[in-house]
Coordinates of C-alpha atoms in Angstrom, one line a residue:
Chain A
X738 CA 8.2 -7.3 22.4
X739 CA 9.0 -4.3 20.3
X740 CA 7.0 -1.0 20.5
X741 CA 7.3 1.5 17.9
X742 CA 6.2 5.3 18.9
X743 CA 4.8 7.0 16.4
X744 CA 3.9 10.9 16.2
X745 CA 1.4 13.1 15.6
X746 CA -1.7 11.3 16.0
X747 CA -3.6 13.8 14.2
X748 CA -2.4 16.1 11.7
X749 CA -3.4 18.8 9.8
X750 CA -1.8 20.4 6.2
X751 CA -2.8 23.0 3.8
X752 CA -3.4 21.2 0.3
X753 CA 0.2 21.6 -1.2
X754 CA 2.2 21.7 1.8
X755 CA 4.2 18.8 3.1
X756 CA 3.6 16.3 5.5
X757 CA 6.1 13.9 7.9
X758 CA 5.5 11.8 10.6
X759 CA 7.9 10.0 13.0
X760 CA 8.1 7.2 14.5
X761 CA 11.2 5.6 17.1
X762 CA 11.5 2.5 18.1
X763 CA 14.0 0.7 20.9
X764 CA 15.2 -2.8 19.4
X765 CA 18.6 -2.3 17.0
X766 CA 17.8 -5.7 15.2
X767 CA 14.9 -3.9 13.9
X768 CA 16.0 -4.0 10.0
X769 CA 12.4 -3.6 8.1
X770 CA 10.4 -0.1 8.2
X771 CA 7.1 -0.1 6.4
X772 CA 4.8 2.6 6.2
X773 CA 1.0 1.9 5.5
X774 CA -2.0 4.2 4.5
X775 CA -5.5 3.2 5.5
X776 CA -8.7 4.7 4.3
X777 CA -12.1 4.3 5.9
X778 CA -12.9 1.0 6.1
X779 CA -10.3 -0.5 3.7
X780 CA -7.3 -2.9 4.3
X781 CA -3.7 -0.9 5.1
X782 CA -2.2 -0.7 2.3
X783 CA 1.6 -1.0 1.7
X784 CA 2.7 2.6 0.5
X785 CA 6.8 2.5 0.4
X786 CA 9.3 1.1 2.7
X787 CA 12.9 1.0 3.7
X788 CA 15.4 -1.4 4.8
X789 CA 18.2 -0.8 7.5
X790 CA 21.1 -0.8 5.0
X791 CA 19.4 2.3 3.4
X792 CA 19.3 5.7 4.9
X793 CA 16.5 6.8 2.3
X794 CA 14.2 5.8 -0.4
X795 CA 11.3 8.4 -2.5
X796 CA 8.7 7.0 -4.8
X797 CA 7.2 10.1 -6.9
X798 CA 5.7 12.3 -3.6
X799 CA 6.5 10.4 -1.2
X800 CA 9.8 9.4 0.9
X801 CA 11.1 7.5 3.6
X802 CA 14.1 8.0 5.7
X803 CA 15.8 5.9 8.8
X804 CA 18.5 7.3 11.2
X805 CA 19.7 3.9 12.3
X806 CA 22.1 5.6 15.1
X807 CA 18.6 7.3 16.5
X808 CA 16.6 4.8 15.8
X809 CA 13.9 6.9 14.4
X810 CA 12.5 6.5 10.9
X811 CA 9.7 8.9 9.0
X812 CA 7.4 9.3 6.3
X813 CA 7.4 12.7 4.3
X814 CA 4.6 13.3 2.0
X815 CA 5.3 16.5 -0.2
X816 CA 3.0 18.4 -2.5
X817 CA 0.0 17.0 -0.5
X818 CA -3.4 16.5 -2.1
X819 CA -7.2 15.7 -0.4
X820 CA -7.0 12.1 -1.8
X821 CA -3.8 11.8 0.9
X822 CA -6.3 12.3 3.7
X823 CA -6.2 9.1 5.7
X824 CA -4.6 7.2 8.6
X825 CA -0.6 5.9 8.1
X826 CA 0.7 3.2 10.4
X827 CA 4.7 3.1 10.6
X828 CA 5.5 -0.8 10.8
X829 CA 8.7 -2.8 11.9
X830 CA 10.1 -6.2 12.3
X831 CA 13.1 -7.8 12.9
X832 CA 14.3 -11.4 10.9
X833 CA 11.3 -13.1 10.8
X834 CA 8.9 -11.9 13.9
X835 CA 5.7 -10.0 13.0
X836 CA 5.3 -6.8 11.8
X837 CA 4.6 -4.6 15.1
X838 CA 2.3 -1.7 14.2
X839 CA 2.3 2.1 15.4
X840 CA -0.7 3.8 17.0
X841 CA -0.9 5.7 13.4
X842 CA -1.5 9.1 12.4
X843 CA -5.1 10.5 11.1
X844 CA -4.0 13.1 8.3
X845 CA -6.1 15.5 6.7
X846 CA -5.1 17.6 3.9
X847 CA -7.6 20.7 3.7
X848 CA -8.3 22.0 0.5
Chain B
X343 CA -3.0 -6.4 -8.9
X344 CA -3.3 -9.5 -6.8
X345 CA -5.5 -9.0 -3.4
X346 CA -6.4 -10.7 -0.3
X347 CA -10.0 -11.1 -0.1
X348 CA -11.7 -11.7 3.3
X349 CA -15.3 -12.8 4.0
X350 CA -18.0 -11.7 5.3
X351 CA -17.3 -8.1 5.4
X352 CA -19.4 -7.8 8.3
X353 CA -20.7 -10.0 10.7
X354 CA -22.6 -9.7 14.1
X355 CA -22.6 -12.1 16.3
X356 CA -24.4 -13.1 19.8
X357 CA -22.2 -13.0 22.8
X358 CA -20.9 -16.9 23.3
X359 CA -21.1 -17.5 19.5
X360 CA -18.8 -19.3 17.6
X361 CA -18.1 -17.2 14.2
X362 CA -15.7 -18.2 11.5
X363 CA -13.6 -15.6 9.3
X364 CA -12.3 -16.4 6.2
X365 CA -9.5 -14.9 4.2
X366 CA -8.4 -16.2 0.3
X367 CA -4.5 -15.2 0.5
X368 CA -2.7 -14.4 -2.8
X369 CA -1.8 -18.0 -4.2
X370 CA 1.8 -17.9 -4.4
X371 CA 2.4 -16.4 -1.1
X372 CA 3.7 -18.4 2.0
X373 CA 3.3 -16.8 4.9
X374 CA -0.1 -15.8 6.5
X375 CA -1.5 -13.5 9.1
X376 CA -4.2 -12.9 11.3
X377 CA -4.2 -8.8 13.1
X378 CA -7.3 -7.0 14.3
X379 CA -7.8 -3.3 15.0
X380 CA -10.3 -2.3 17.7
X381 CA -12.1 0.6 16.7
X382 CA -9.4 4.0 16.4
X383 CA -6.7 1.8 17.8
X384 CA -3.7 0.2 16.6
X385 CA -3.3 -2.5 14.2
X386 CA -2.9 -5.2 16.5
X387 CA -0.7 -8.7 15.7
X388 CA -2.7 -11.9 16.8
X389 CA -1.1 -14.7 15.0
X390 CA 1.0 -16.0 12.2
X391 CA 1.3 -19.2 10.2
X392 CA 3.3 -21.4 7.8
X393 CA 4.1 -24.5 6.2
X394 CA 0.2 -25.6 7.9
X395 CA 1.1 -25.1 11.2
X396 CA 1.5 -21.3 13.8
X397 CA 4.8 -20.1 13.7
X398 CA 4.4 -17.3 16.3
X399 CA 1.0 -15.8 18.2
X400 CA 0.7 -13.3 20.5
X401 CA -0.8 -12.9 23.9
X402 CA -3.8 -11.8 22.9
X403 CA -4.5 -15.2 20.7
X404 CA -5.6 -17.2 23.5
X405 CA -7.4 -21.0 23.8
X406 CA -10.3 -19.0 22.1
X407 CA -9.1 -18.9 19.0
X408 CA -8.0 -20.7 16.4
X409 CA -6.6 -21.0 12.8
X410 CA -6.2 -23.2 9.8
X411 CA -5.8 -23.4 6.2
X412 CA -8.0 -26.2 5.5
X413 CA -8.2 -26.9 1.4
X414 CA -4.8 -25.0 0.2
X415 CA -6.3 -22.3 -0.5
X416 CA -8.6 -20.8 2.7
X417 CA -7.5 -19.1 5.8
X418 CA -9.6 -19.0 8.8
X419 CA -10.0 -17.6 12.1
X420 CA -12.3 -19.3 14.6
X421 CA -13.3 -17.6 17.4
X422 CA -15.2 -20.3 19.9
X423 CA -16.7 -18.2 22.1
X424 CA -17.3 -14.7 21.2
X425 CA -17.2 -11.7 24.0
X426 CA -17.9 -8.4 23.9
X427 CA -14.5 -7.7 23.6
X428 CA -13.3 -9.5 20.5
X429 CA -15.6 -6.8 18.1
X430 CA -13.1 -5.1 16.0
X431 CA -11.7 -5.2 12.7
X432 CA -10.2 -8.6 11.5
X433 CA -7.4 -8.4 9.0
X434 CA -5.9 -11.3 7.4
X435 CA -2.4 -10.6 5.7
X436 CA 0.2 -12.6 3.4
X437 CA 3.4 -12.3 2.2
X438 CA 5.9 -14.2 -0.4
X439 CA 8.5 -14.5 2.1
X440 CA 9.6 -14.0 5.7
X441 CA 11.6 -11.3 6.9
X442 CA 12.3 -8.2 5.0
X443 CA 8.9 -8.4 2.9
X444 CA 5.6 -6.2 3.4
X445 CA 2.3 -7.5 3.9
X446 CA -0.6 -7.6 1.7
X447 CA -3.9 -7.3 4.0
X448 CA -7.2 -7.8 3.0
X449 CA -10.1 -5.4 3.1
X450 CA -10.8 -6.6 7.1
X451 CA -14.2 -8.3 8.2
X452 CA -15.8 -6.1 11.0
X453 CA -17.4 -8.5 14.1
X454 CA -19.6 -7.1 16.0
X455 CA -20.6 -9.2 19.2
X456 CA -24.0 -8.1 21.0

């Protein structure tokens, strides 16, 4: 089945400054890129996504973007604040399988 | 906001035990999941379900397990036999429509088998 890489595992930011994580992935039919936040011991939770006939898409801090030709698609948190601190899972499917998950990334935002 | 409410939270569970977890998916949705996350690892797809019957499972979802959405409204997982190996997080997920939609997961029950 698909796998999606995703990178950094862990990463840490100064309070203000501006976070992305990657993650590439093999199959071109891919055509859905969620990205998910978790906190401790909650749910993921849908945070913005992106489909394949957009390059990018921003919702107040945070953006998406997708280089289709690469087949590499990222998160960028700007302006980051303590409450951001959690783990984010890049997601993907293609038509109608499952979403396949990354390994996610534990951010931390120090204050 | 509509949610996805799973019970119990927490459950432990005696190695060979059969335990039972329950998810309430958002009422108009369609499409239902079961995925589980061992502890610091990946979320991890187990199986998926529509129209009363699994439209996809993985590998993982073996004759151990089962689901079914018995009263319209209720979606469970059985696990028949529990091992060590099946503690983890247990996140149920639904969505309106197939495809190009994200998931709505629930706040996840965490089994613990001793």
């Amino acid at each position: 089945g698909e796998n999606v890489e995703q990178h950094p595992s862990t990463l840490s930011v100064q309070e203000g400054d501006s976070a992305v994580i990657k993650c590439t992935y093999s199959d071109s039919a891919s055509n859905y890129f969620p990205w998910y936040k978790q906190e401790l011991g909650k749910g993921p939770q849908l945070i913005i996504d992106i489909r394949s006939n957009v390059g990018e898409k921003k919702d107040q801090r945070i953006a998406v973007t997708l280089n289709k030709t690469a087949k590499h698609f990222s998160l960028h948190i700007t302006e980051t604040q303590p409450e951001d601190s959690a783990v984010y899972f890049c997601a993907l499917n293609s038509g109608n399988t499952p979403l396949v998950f990354g390994k996610g990334t534990r951010l931390s935002v120090i204050a | 906001e509509p949610e996805v409410t799973q019970t119990p939270s927490h459950q432990v569970t005696q190695m060979g035990q059969e335990v039972i977890l329950r998810c309430v998916p958002i009422s108009n949705h369609l499409y239902f999941y079961w995925y589980r996350q061992i502890l610091g690892q990946k979320v991890e797809f187990l199986v998926s379900f529509y129209n009363n019957e699994i439209s996809e499972k993985s590998e993982i979802f073996d004759d151990q397990f089962s689901v079914e959405r018995p009263d319209g409204s209720n979606f469970t997982l059985k696990i028949r036999s529990t091992k060590l190996e099946d503690s983890a997080m247990y996140f149920c997920a639904s969505a309106p429509l197939q495809g190009e939609y994200g998931y709505t997961f629930g706040s996840g029950t965490r089994l613990t088998v001793v």
